Amino acid sequence: MSDMHNLLNKAYETNDLTKVEIMYLLENITHEDRAVLYSYALKTKKAYYGDKVYLRGLIEFSNFCRQDCLYCGIRASNVNVERYRLTPEEILDCCDQGYKLGYRTFVLQSGEDLWYTDEILVALIQEIRKRYPEVAITLSIGERRAETYQSLFASGADRFLMRHETASKELYERLHPTMRFEDRRACLSALKAIGYQVGAGFMVGLPGQTPADLAEDLRYLKNLRPDMIGIGPFIPHSQTPLGTEKGGTLDDTLVMVALARLLIPDSLIPSTTALGTLHPQGRELALRAGANVVMPIITPTSVRKQYALYENKICGDDQPEDCRYCIERRIQSAGFEADLGRGDSYRSSSLED
Ligand code: SAM
């Protein structure tokens, strides 16, 4: 058997690879090897989650951001962005609409917008929890104080998504002039310690990113053991300093999704909107390479296009109901079954049993 086949088998059988092994795999993988990798990732996903793909309703509630990430279209210094901020009542209307469409997980995502004080967020989460005791409330609002995370958890939030973006300190610091590598990691550790189901993750194809960096991303995730893992291609936005860089590719991103499935087999892995933007079948291909979550957008159509992290983002004109049915069709066409339930991670649901 070739070295590559030995490595792919090892990943499948043991759910572990060293950093050097991952680098070898990334540097030498062929088209045929990729097919083997994806089939192992698919088998692994099925062993933990069967044919289910979980749907989450994504509400992008503000595009104001105090940070200045070099890659991001809503970075603070992009003066061309038309900024918007949904009021708590508007966010609750989105939840009402999402609930009627059948969603039982809401993901509240925004730029880092301190207009939403602890008091505003606590009251909002309490109200969502009161209206819908059974839903999962997921936050993706960036860096805050540990005390804030604690009070949001106490008021009813259950999950938190915060990509670590890249496990290379040097690359992280180059891309995030207003942020510190250690702070991001400290936030993730604090969120985990508080008891949130935590989602970390990274972008693929960042300028200057090496196979060693990507291998380190997977090793970091393996050690952190997050419940959720978000992996998407970097897509350049012309109004950012990285506007003329090359973006991440479909194949490279699918390889990282499949490896994440093999190394952290019980995690929830979204098939990202960014992959759907890169390729018309990108999300279906990710589902066949180990992803098992899709996050249809339920942000009001009136502001959707303003949440442009990158350009040509799909679904800009769709109504929330269009998104739900379009996604369900895609999930079925990829050979899976859409599940609108809370969709807790395998680990947290087995802990509760
Ligand atoms: N502010 C929150 C945070 O920092 O976690 C959540 C919003 S942030 C815009 C969501 C994610 O978008 C980031 O974690 C980043 O990985 C991704 N993102 C931003 N710009 C992107 C780009 N140009 N291409 C692909 N993904 C991008």
mmCIF file of C-alpha atoms and ligand atoms in Angstrom:
data_model
loop_
_atom_site.group_PDB
_atom_site.id
_atom_site.type_symbol
_atom_site.label_atom_id
_atom_site.label_comp_id
_atom_site.label_asym_id
_atom_site.label_seq_id
_atom_site.Cartn_x
_atom_site.Cartn_y
_atom_site.Cartn_z
ATOM 1 C CA MET A 1 0.000 0.000 0.000
ATOM 2 C CA SER A 2 1.265 3.524 -0.744
ATOM 3 C CA ASP A 3 2.169 5.973 2.022
ATOM 4 C CA MET A 4 -0.900 7.986 1.128
ATOM 5 C CA HIS A 5 -3.216 5.007 1.462
ATOM 6 C CA ASN A 6 -1.607 4.087 4.768
ATOM 7 C CA LEU A 7 -2.231 7.599 6.038
ATOM 8 C CA LEU A 8 -5.836 7.714 4.849
ATOM 9 C CA ASN A 9 -6.464 4.338 6.482
ATOM 10 C CA LYS A 10 -4.807 5.476 9.670
ATOM 11 C CA ALA A 11 -6.993 8.596 9.776
ATOM 12 C CA TYR A 12 -10.110 6.484 9.250
ATOM 13 C CA GLU A 13 -9.201 3.726 11.715
ATOM 14 C CA THR A 14 -7.671 5.779 14.530
ATOM 15 C CA ASN A 15 -9.100 9.283 14.054
ATOM 16 C CA ASP A 16 -5.630 10.650 14.523
ATOM 17 C CA LEU A 17 -2.746 11.962 12.438
ATOM 18 C CA THR A 18 0.386 13.810 13.497
ATOM 19 C CA LYS A 19 1.135 17.290 12.192
ATOM 20 C CA VAL A 20 3.821 15.874 9.887
ATOM 21 C CA GLU A 21 1.409 13.258 8.532
ATOM 22 C CA ILE A 22 -1.238 15.879 7.822
ATOM 23 C CA MET A 23 1.341 18.037 6.024
ATOM 24 C CA TYR A 24 2.447 15.073 3.911
ATOM 25 C CA LEU A 25 -1.163 14.368 3.036
ATOM 26 C CA LEU A 26 -1.908 17.991 2.073
ATOM 27 C CA GLU A 27 1.212 18.239 -0.065
ATOM 28 C CA ASN A 28 0.795 14.960 -1.947
ATOM 29 C CA ILE A 29 -2.916 14.211 -2.208
ATOM 30 C CA THR A 30 -4.157 13.404 -5.727
ATOM 31 C CA HIS A 31 -7.601 13.532 -7.269
ATOM 32 C CA GLU A 32 -8.053 9.773 -6.658
ATOM 33 C CA ASP A 33 -6.841 10.015 -3.061
ATOM 34 C CA ARG A 34 -9.352 12.779 -2.426
ATOM 35 C CA ALA A 35 -12.196 10.473 -3.447
ATOM 36 C CA VAL A 36 -10.978 7.909 -0.896
ATOM 37 C CA LEU A 37 -10.657 10.577 1.791
ATOM 38 C CA TYR A 38 -14.213 11.850 1.171
ATOM 39 C CA SER A 39 -15.653 8.332 1.280
ATOM 40 C CA TYR A 40 -13.956 7.674 4.645
ATOM 41 C CA ALA A 41 -15.245 10.997 5.973
ATOM 42 C CA LEU A 42 -18.755 10.186 4.774
ATOM 43 C CA LYS A 43 -18.674 6.748 6.417
ATOM 44 C CA THR A 44 -17.475 8.335 9.656
ATOM 45 C CA LYS A 45 -20.209 10.954 9.591
ATOM 46 C CA LYS A 46 -22.826 8.256 9.005
ATOM 47 C CA ALA A 47 -21.502 6.192 11.916
ATOM 48 C CA TYR A 48 -22.165 9.109 14.289
ATOM 49 C CA TYR A 49 -25.059 11.003 12.740
ATOM 50 C CA GLY A 50 -26.635 8.672 10.149
ATOM 51 C CA ASP A 51 -28.098 10.469 7.153
ATOM 52 C CA LYS A 52 -29.237 13.494 9.141
ATOM 53 C CA VAL A 53 -28.247 17.019 8.190
ATOM 54 C CA TYR A 54 -29.201 19.623 10.773
ATOM 55 C CA LEU A 55 -30.662 22.972 9.751
ATOM 56 C CA ARG A 56 -29.996 26.178 11.727
ATOM 57 C CA GLY A 57 -31.732 29.492 11.065
ATOM 58 C CA LEU A 58 -29.034 32.179 10.726
ATOM 59 C CA ILE A 59 -29.908 35.745 11.741
ATOM 60 C CA GLU A 60 -27.209 38.279 10.790
ATOM 61 C CA PHE A 61 -28.405 41.014 13.116
ATOM 62 C CA SER A 62 -25.764 43.745 12.753
ATOM 63 C CA ASN A 63 -22.931 44.521 10.358
ATOM 64 C CA PHE A 64 -21.328 47.144 12.619
ATOM 65 C CA CYS A 65 -17.905 45.928 13.692
ATOM 66 C CA ARG A 66 -15.204 47.431 15.896
ATOM 67 C CA GLN A 67 -12.550 45.034 14.545
ATOM 68 C CA ASP A 68 -10.558 45.480 11.361
ATOM 69 C CA CYS A 69 -9.784 41.974 10.060
ATOM 70 C CA LEU A 70 -7.921 42.364 6.781
ATOM 71 C CA TYR A 71 -10.076 39.826 4.924
ATOM 72 C CA CYS A 72 -13.549 40.868 6.046
ATOM 73 C CA GLY A 73 -15.958 43.029 4.037
ATOM 74 C CA ILE A 74 -17.593 44.503 7.152
ATOM 75 C CA ARG A 75 -14.286 45.514 8.790
ATOM 76 C CA ALA A 76 -14.438 48.812 10.675
ATOM 77 C CA SER A 77 -12.442 50.760 8.119
ATOM 78 C CA ASN A 78 -14.574 49.799 5.117
ATOM 79 C CA VAL A 79 -16.416 53.111 4.718
ATOM 80 C CA ASN A 80 -18.431 51.812 1.757
ATOM 81 C CA VAL A 81 -20.535 49.480 3.878
ATOM 82 C CA GLU A 82 -24.085 50.614 4.499
ATOM 83 C CA ARG A 83 -24.327 49.706 8.174
ATOM 84 C CA TYR A 84 -27.483 48.270 9.765
ATOM 85 C CA ARG A 85 -28.482 47.058 13.155
ATOM 86 C CA LEU A 86 -31.683 45.114 13.885
ATOM 87 C CA THR A 87 -33.537 46.108 17.034
ATOM 88 C CA PRO A 88 -34.263 43.374 19.604
ATOM 89 C CA GLU A 89 -37.895 43.447 18.406
ATOM 90 C CA GLU A 90 -36.774 42.886 14.808
ATOM 91 C CA ILE A 91 -34.550 40.001 15.924
ATOM 92 C CA LEU A 92 -37.491 38.488 17.792
ATOM 93 C CA ASP A 93 -39.634 38.844 14.640
ATOM 94 C CA CYS A 94 -36.968 36.858 12.752
ATOM 95 C CA CYS A 95 -37.090 34.170 15.442
ATOM 96 C CA ASP A 96 -40.910 34.066 15.205
ATOM 97 C CA GLN A 97 -40.684 33.647 11.464
ATOM 98 C CA GLY A 98 -37.921 31.052 11.783
ATOM 99 C CA TYR A 99 -39.876 29.127 14.391
ATOM 100 C CA LYS A 100 -42.912 29.039 12.089
ATOM 101 C CA LEU A 101 -40.677 27.688 9.327
ATOM 102 C CA GLY A 102 -39.723 24.865 11.699
ATOM 103 C CA TYR A 103 -36.236 25.906 12.878
ATOM 104 C CA ARG A 104 -35.329 24.840 16.414
ATOM 105 C CA THR A 105 -31.862 26.384 16.436
ATOM 106 C CA PHE A 106 -31.293 30.081 15.931
ATOM 107 C CA VAL A 107 -27.816 31.393 15.258
ATOM 108 C CA LEU A 108 -27.496 35.082 16.153
ATOM 109 C CA GLN A 109 -24.456 36.444 14.337
ATOM 110 C CA SER A 110 -23.050 39.958 14.020
ATOM 111 C CA GLY A 111 -19.929 42.021 13.714
ATOM 112 C CA GLU A 112 -18.446 43.019 17.066
ATOM 113 C CA ASP A 113 -21.075 45.612 17.874
ATOM 114 C CA LEU A 114 -21.041 46.955 21.423
ATOM 115 C CA TRP A 115 -24.343 48.780 20.865
ATOM 116 C CA TYR A 116 -25.737 45.456 22.052
ATOM 117 C CA THR A 117 -24.810 45.823 25.702
ATOM 118 C CA ASP A 118 -24.914 42.944 28.174
ATOM 119 C CA GLU A 119 -28.328 44.193 29.340
ATOM 120 C CA ILE A 120 -29.774 44.267 25.818
ATOM 121 C CA LEU A 121 -28.419 40.813 24.974
ATOM 122 C CA VAL A 122 -29.534 39.270 28.268
ATOM 123 C CA ALA A 123 -33.075 40.617 27.824
ATOM 124 C CA LEU A 124 -33.163 39.405 24.213
ATOM 125 C CA ILE A 125 -31.973 35.903 25.070
ATOM 126 C CA GLN A 126 -34.368 35.656 28.002
ATOM 127 C CA GLU A 127 -37.251 36.623 25.729
ATOM 128 C CA ILE A 128 -36.291 34.063 23.064
ATOM 129 C CA ARG A 129 -35.960 31.417 25.773
ATOM 130 C CA LYS A 130 -39.350 32.401 27.235
ATOM 131 C CA ARG A 131 -41.093 32.231 23.864
ATOM 132 C CA TYR A 132 -39.402 29.009 22.752
ATOM 133 C CA PRO A 133 -38.173 26.969 25.715
ATOM 134 C CA GLU A 134 -37.045 24.091 23.488
ATOM 135 C CA VAL A 135 -34.889 25.910 20.923
ATOM 136 C CA ALA A 136 -31.093 26.040 20.931
ATOM 137 C CA ILE A 137 -29.795 29.621 21.045
ATOM 138 C CA THR A 138 -26.410 30.002 19.387
ATOM 139 C CA LEU A 139 -24.395 33.223 19.564
ATOM 140 C CA SER A 140 -21.659 34.342 17.179
ATOM 141 C CA ILE A 141 -20.880 37.879 18.295
ATOM 142 C CA GLY A 142 -17.116 37.830 18.732
ATOM 143 C CA GLU A 143 -14.958 38.715 21.670
ATOM 144 C CA ARG A 144 -16.484 39.877 24.954
ATOM 145 C CA ARG A 145 -15.514 39.638 28.622
ATOM 146 C CA ALA A 146 -15.818 36.220 30.293
ATOM 147 C CA GLU A 147 -18.409 37.749 32.669
ATOM 148 C CA THR A 148 -20.533 38.693 29.675
ATOM 149 C CA TYR A 149 -20.327 35.163 28.269
ATOM 150 C CA GLN A 150 -21.320 33.896 31.708
ATOM 151 C CA SER A 151 -24.408 36.094 31.974
ATOM 152 C CA LEU A 152 -25.514 35.314 28.413
ATOM 153 C CA PHE A 153 -25.212 31.610 29.234
ATOM 154 C CA ALA A 154 -27.158 32.100 32.463
ATOM 155 C CA SER A 155 -29.919 33.863 30.545
ATOM 156 C CA GLY A 156 -30.373 30.911 28.200
ATOM 157 C CA ALA A 157 -27.790 30.875 25.396
ATOM 158 C CA ASP A 158 -26.497 27.342 24.813
ATOM 159 C CA ARG A 159 -23.936 27.508 22.032
ATOM 160 C CA PHE A 160 -21.257 29.891 20.813
ATOM 161 C CA LEU A 161 -19.482 29.986 17.468
ATOM 162 C CA MET A 162 -16.106 31.653 17.308
ATOM 163 C CA ARG A 163 -13.659 30.536 14.674
ATOM 164 C CA HIS A 164 -10.049 30.645 15.779
ATOM 165 C CA GLU A 165 -9.475 31.743 12.107
ATOM 166 C CA THR A 166 -5.922 30.363 11.900
ATOM 167 C CA ALA A 167 -3.741 28.483 14.369
ATOM 168 C CA SER A 168 -0.628 30.330 13.148
ATOM 169 C CA LYS A 169 0.138 33.160 15.581
ATOM 170 C CA GLU A 170 2.172 35.002 13.000
ATOM 171 C CA LEU A 171 -0.515 34.809 10.312
ATOM 172 C CA TYR A 172 -3.241 35.645 12.850
ATOM 173 C CA GLU A 173 -1.443 38.794 13.912
ATOM 174 C CA ARG A 174 -0.866 39.879 10.324
ATOM 175 C CA LEU A 175 -4.573 39.476 9.491
ATOM 176 C CA HIS A 176 -5.990 40.967 12.698
ATOM 177 C CA PRO A 177 -4.358 44.322 13.445
ATOM 178 C CA THR A 178 -6.882 45.088 16.217
ATOM 179 C CA MET A 179 -6.877 41.674 17.888
ATOM 180 C CA ARG A 180 -4.553 39.363 19.803
ATOM 181 C CA PHE A 181 -4.009 35.679 19.094
ATOM 182 C CA GLU A 182 -4.046 34.809 22.802
ATOM 183 C CA ASP A 183 -7.322 36.670 23.421
ATOM 184 C CA ARG A 184 -9.212 34.654 20.817
ATOM 185 C CA ARG A 185 -8.014 31.404 22.319
ATOM 186 C CA ALA A 186 -8.735 32.600 25.836
ATOM 187 C CA CYS A 187 -12.317 33.393 24.742
ATOM 188 C CA LEU A 188 -12.741 29.879 23.345
ATOM 189 C CA SER A 189 -11.417 28.324 26.552
ATOM 190 C CA ALA A 190 -13.649 30.566 28.692
ATOM 191 C CA LEU A 191 -16.721 29.667 26.623
ATOM 192 C CA LYS A 192 -15.972 25.977 27.005
ATOM 193 C CA ALA A 193 -15.370 26.277 30.737
ATOM 194 C CA ILE A 194 -18.698 28.103 31.186
ATOM 195 C CA GLY A 195 -20.498 25.169 29.583
ATOM 196 C CA TYR A 196 -21.399 26.391 26.097
ATOM 197 C CA GLN A 197 -21.315 23.964 23.199
ATOM 198 C CA VAL A 198 -18.482 25.664 21.369
ATOM 199 C CA GLY A 199 -17.728 26.027 17.674
ATOM 200 C CA ALA A 200 -14.221 26.884 16.477
ATOM 201 C CA GLY A 201 -12.833 26.782 12.947
ATOM 202 C CA PHE A 202 -10.764 28.462 10.297
ATOM 203 C CA MET A 203 -10.521 29.745 6.740
ATOM 204 C CA VAL A 204 -8.719 27.901 3.953
ATOM 205 C CA GLY A 205 -6.580 29.687 1.361
ATOM 206 C CA LEU A 206 -5.609 32.759 3.398
ATOM 207 C CA PRO A 207 -2.707 34.660 1.824
ATOM 208 C CA GLY A 208 0.531 33.209 3.168
ATOM 209 C CA GLN A 209 -1.160 30.166 4.778
ATOM 210 C CA THR A 210 1.002 27.018 4.506
ATOM 211 C CA PRO A 211 0.239 23.283 4.787
ATOM 212 C CA ALA A 212 1.976 23.434 8.178
ATOM 213 C CA ASP A 213 -0.504 26.129 9.291
ATOM 214 C CA LEU A 214 -3.474 24.053 8.126
ATOM 215 C CA ALA A 215 -2.088 20.965 9.858
ATOM 216 C CA GLU A 216 -1.776 23.058 13.017
ATOM 217 C CA ASP A 217 -5.431 24.141 12.630
ATOM 218 C CA LEU A 218 -6.520 20.514 12.733
ATOM 219 C CA ARG A 219 -4.224 19.666 15.638
ATOM 220 C CA TYR A 220 -5.558 22.669 17.578
ATOM 221 C CA LEU A 221 -9.130 21.496 16.978
ATOM 222 C CA LYS A 222 -8.270 17.938 17.935
ATOM 223 C CA ASN A 223 -6.977 19.197 21.296
ATOM 224 C CA LEU A 224 -9.784 21.690 21.880
ATOM 225 C CA ARG A 225 -12.501 19.135 20.980
ATOM 226 C CA PRO A 226 -15.146 21.694 20.019
ATOM 227 C CA ASP A 227 -18.723 20.540 19.448
ATOM 228 C CA MET A 228 -18.865 22.416 16.141
ATOM 229 C CA ILE A 229 -16.244 23.155 13.491
ATOM 230 C CA GLY A 230 -16.699 25.870 10.854
ATOM 231 C CA ILE A 231 -14.359 25.598 7.869
ATOM 232 C CA GLY A 232 -14.780 27.788 4.811
ATOM 233 C CA PRO A 233 -12.723 29.103 1.921
ATOM 234 C CA PHE A 234 -11.311 32.617 2.204
ATOM 235 C CA ILE A 235 -13.071 34.668 -0.498
ATOM 236 C CA PRO A 236 -11.474 38.053 -1.295
ATOM 237 C CA HIS A 237 -13.575 41.204 -0.947
ATOM 238 C CA SER A 238 -12.493 44.036 -3.239
ATOM 239 C CA GLN A 239 -12.988 46.730 -0.574
ATOM 240 C CA THR A 240 -10.436 45.143 1.758
ATOM 241 C CA PRO A 241 -6.625 45.126 1.772
ATOM 242 C CA LEU A 242 -6.748 41.485 0.546
ATOM 243 C CA GLY A 243 -9.058 42.318 -2.354
ATOM 244 C CA THR A 244 -6.637 41.260 -5.082
ATOM 245 C CA GLU A 245 -5.387 38.088 -3.391
ATOM 246 C CA LYS A 246 -6.281 34.602 -4.566
ATOM 247 C CA GLY A 247 -8.996 32.924 -2.516
ATOM 248 C CA GLY A 248 -9.288 29.389 -1.140
ATOM 249 C CA THR A 249 -10.312 26.613 -3.533
ATOM 250 C CA LEU A 250 -13.201 24.177 -3.368
ATOM 251 C CA ASP A 251 -10.926 21.110 -3.327
ATOM 252 C CA ASP A 252 -8.637 22.435 -0.609
ATOM 253 C CA THR A 253 -11.625 23.320 1.568
ATOM 254 C CA LEU A 254 -13.301 19.923 1.053
ATOM 255 C CA VAL A 255 -10.071 18.172 2.037
ATOM 256 C CA MET A 256 -9.969 20.139 5.296
ATOM 257 C CA VAL A 257 -13.661 19.411 6.002
ATOM 258 C CA ALA A 258 -13.066 15.689 5.433
ATOM 259 C CA LEU A 259 -9.949 15.650 7.631
ATOM 260 C CA ALA A 260 -11.806 17.515 10.389
ATOM 261 C CA ARG A 261 -14.516 14.836 10.232
ATOM 262 C CA LEU A 262 -11.931 12.068 10.556
ATOM 263 C CA LEU A 263 -9.906 13.681 13.344
ATOM 264 C CA ILE A 264 -12.855 14.980 15.408
ATOM 265 C CA PRO A 265 -15.456 12.423 14.302
ATOM 266 C CA ASP A 266 -18.305 13.393 16.651
ATOM 267 C CA SER A 267 -18.316 17.109 15.746
ATOM 268 C CA LEU A 268 -21.004 19.073 13.953
ATOM 269 C CA ILE A 269 -19.548 20.515 10.756
ATOM 270 C CA PRO A 270 -21.464 23.068 8.675
ATOM 271 C CA SER A 271 -21.410 23.021 4.935
ATOM 272 C CA THR A 272 -20.789 26.759 4.659
ATOM 273 C CA THR A 273 -22.453 29.468 2.585
ATOM 274 C CA ALA A 274 -18.934 30.440 1.438
ATOM 275 C CA LEU A 275 -18.579 26.999 -0.210
ATOM 276 C CA GLY A 276 -21.947 27.503 -1.932
ATOM 277 C CA THR A 277 -20.661 30.861 -3.166
ATOM 278 C CA LEU A 278 -17.526 29.288 -4.626
ATOM 279 C CA HIS A 279 -19.312 26.541 -6.531
ATOM 280 C CA PRO A 280 -23.004 25.894 -7.339
ATOM 281 C CA GLN A 281 -22.744 22.407 -5.796
ATOM 282 C CA GLY A 282 -20.242 23.374 -3.094
ATOM 283 C CA ARG A 283 -22.559 22.715 -0.175
ATOM 284 C CA GLU A 284 -23.709 19.329 -1.488
ATOM 285 C CA LEU A 285 -20.093 18.296 -2.081
ATOM 286 C CA ALA A 286 -19.206 19.260 1.494
ATOM 287 C CA LEU A 287 -22.086 17.127 2.792
ATOM 288 C CA ARG A 288 -20.611 14.214 0.853
ATOM 289 C CA ALA A 289 -17.186 14.949 2.349
ATOM 290 C CA GLY A 290 -18.255 14.814 5.998
ATOM 291 C CA ALA A 291 -20.238 18.004 6.779
ATOM 292 C CA ASN A 292 -23.608 17.543 8.519
ATOM 293 C CA VAL A 293 -25.078 21.005 9.196
ATOM 294 C CA VAL A 294 -26.468 23.743 6.945
ATOM 295 C CA MET A 295 -27.329 27.242 8.104
ATOM 296 C CA PRO A 296 -30.024 28.778 5.889
ATOM 297 C CA ILE A 297 -30.160 32.568 6.235
ATOM 298 C CA ILE A 298 -33.280 34.040 7.836
ATOM 299 C CA THR A 299 -31.975 37.614 8.016
ATOM 300 C CA PRO A 300 -34.605 40.032 6.590
ATOM 301 C CA THR A 301 -34.128 40.429 2.827
ATOM 302 C CA SER A 302 -34.075 44.234 3.283
ATOM 303 C CA VAL A 303 -30.608 44.124 4.924
ATOM 304 C CA ARG A 304 -29.167 40.775 3.798
ATOM 305 C CA LYS A 305 -26.925 42.121 1.078
ATOM 306 C CA GLN A 306 -25.290 44.494 3.551
ATOM 307 C CA TYR A 307 -23.897 41.545 5.524
ATOM 308 C CA ALA A 308 -21.269 41.042 2.850
ATOM 309 C CA LEU A 309 -18.228 39.417 4.474
ATOM 310 C CA TYR A 310 -17.161 38.614 0.912
ATOM 311 C CA GLU A 311 -18.651 39.442 -2.491
ATOM 312 C CA ASN A 312 -21.268 37.558 -4.537
ATOM 313 C CA LYS A 313 -22.581 35.852 -1.407
ATOM 314 C CA ILE A 314 -25.459 33.587 -2.422
ATOM 315 C CA CYS A 315 -29.120 33.858 -1.297
ATOM 316 C CA GLY A 316 -29.091 37.696 -1.141
ATOM 317 C CA ASP A 317 -32.560 38.087 -2.668
ATOM 318 C CA ASP A 318 -34.184 34.965 -1.238
ATOM 319 C CA GLN A 319 -36.963 35.001 1.311
ATOM 320 C CA PRO A 320 -36.399 32.847 4.432
ATOM 321 C CA GLU A 321 -38.952 30.286 3.216
ATOM 322 C CA ASP A 322 -37.199 30.034 -0.178
ATOM 323 C CA CYS A 323 -33.922 29.320 1.611
ATOM 324 C CA ARG A 324 -35.417 26.592 3.736
ATOM 325 C CA TYR A 325 -36.963 24.700 0.819
ATOM 326 C CA CYS A 326 -33.976 25.252 -1.482
ATOM 327 C CA ILE A 327 -31.654 23.845 1.176
ATOM 328 C CA GLU A 328 -33.929 20.893 1.876
ATOM 329 C CA ARG A 329 -33.930 19.998 -1.809
ATOM 330 C CA ARG A 330 -30.152 20.237 -1.926
ATOM 331 C CA ILE A 331 -29.800 18.029 1.150
ATOM 332 C CA GLN A 332 -32.091 15.417 -0.418
ATOM 333 C CA SER A 333 -30.306 15.575 -3.762
ATOM 334 C CA ALA A 334 -27.017 14.880 -1.946
ATOM 335 C CA GLY A 335 -28.629 11.752 -0.461
ATOM 336 C CA PHE A 336 -29.418 12.962 3.064
ATOM 337 C CA GLU A 337 -32.365 13.869 5.249
ATOM 338 C CA ALA A 338 -32.950 17.395 6.610
ATOM 339 C CA ASP A 339 -33.530 17.543 10.366
ATOM 340 C CA LEU A 340 -34.977 20.688 11.901
ATOM 341 C CA GLY A 341 -34.532 19.598 15.525
ATOM 342 C CA ARG A 342 -32.040 21.151 17.963
ATOM 343 C CA GLY A 343 -29.340 18.861 16.595
ATOM 344 C CA ASP A 344 -27.046 18.786 19.615
ATOM 345 C CA SER A 345 -23.599 17.370 19.082
ATOM 346 C CA TYR A 346 -23.162 13.633 19.529
ATOM 347 C CA ARG A 347 -20.958 14.270 22.550
ATOM 348 C CA SER A 348 -23.261 16.647 24.401
ATOM 349 C CA SER A 349 -26.339 14.522 23.708
ATOM 350 C CA SER A 350 -24.595 11.363 24.881
ATOM 351 C CA LEU A 351 -23.527 13.189 28.056
ATOM 352 C CA GLU A 352 -27.159 14.071 28.728
ATOM 353 C CA ASP A 353 -28.338 10.456 28.264
HETATM 354 N N1 SAM B 1 -17.804 38.816 14.699
HETATM 355 C C1 SAM B 1 -18.015 37.424 14.948
HETATM 356 C C2 SAM B 1 -16.703 36.698 15.106
HETATM 357 O O1 SAM B 1 -15.661 37.317 15.005
HETATM 358 O O2 SAM B 1 -16.712 35.496 15.406
HETATM 359 C C3 SAM B 1 -18.886 36.747 13.914
HETATM 360 C C4 SAM B 1 -18.969 37.347 12.560
HETATM 361 S S1 SAM B 1 -17.531 37.053 11.548
HETATM 362 C C5 SAM B 1 -17.824 38.137 10.229
HETATM 363 C C6 SAM B 1 -17.902 35.421 10.919
HETATM 364 C C7 SAM B 1 -16.815 34.713 10.138
HETATM 365 O O3 SAM B 1 -16.778 35.198 8.796
HETATM 366 C C8 SAM B 1 -15.409 34.877 10.597
HETATM 367 O O4 SAM B 1 -15.154 33.989 11.646
HETATM 368 C C9 SAM B 1 -14.579 34.591 9.333
HETATM 369 O O5 SAM B 1 -14.000 33.305 9.359
HETATM 370 C C10 SAM B 1 -15.620 34.686 8.211
HETATM 371 N N2 SAM B 1 -15.193 35.618 7.132
HETATM 372 C C11 SAM B 1 -14.995 36.936 7.226
HETATM 373 N N3 SAM B 1 -14.534 37.431 6.047
HETATM 374 C C12 SAM B 1 -14.454 36.399 5.191
HETATM 375 C C13 SAM B 1 -14.026 36.263 3.833
HETATM 376 N N4 SAM B 1 -13.588 37.307 3.148
HETATM 377 N N5 SAM B 1 -14.075 35.028 3.266
HETATM 378 C C14 SAM B 1 -14.526 33.972 3.975
HETATM 379 N N6 SAM B 1 -14.927 34.035 5.244
HETATM 380 C C15 SAM B 1 -14.892 35.234 5.869
#
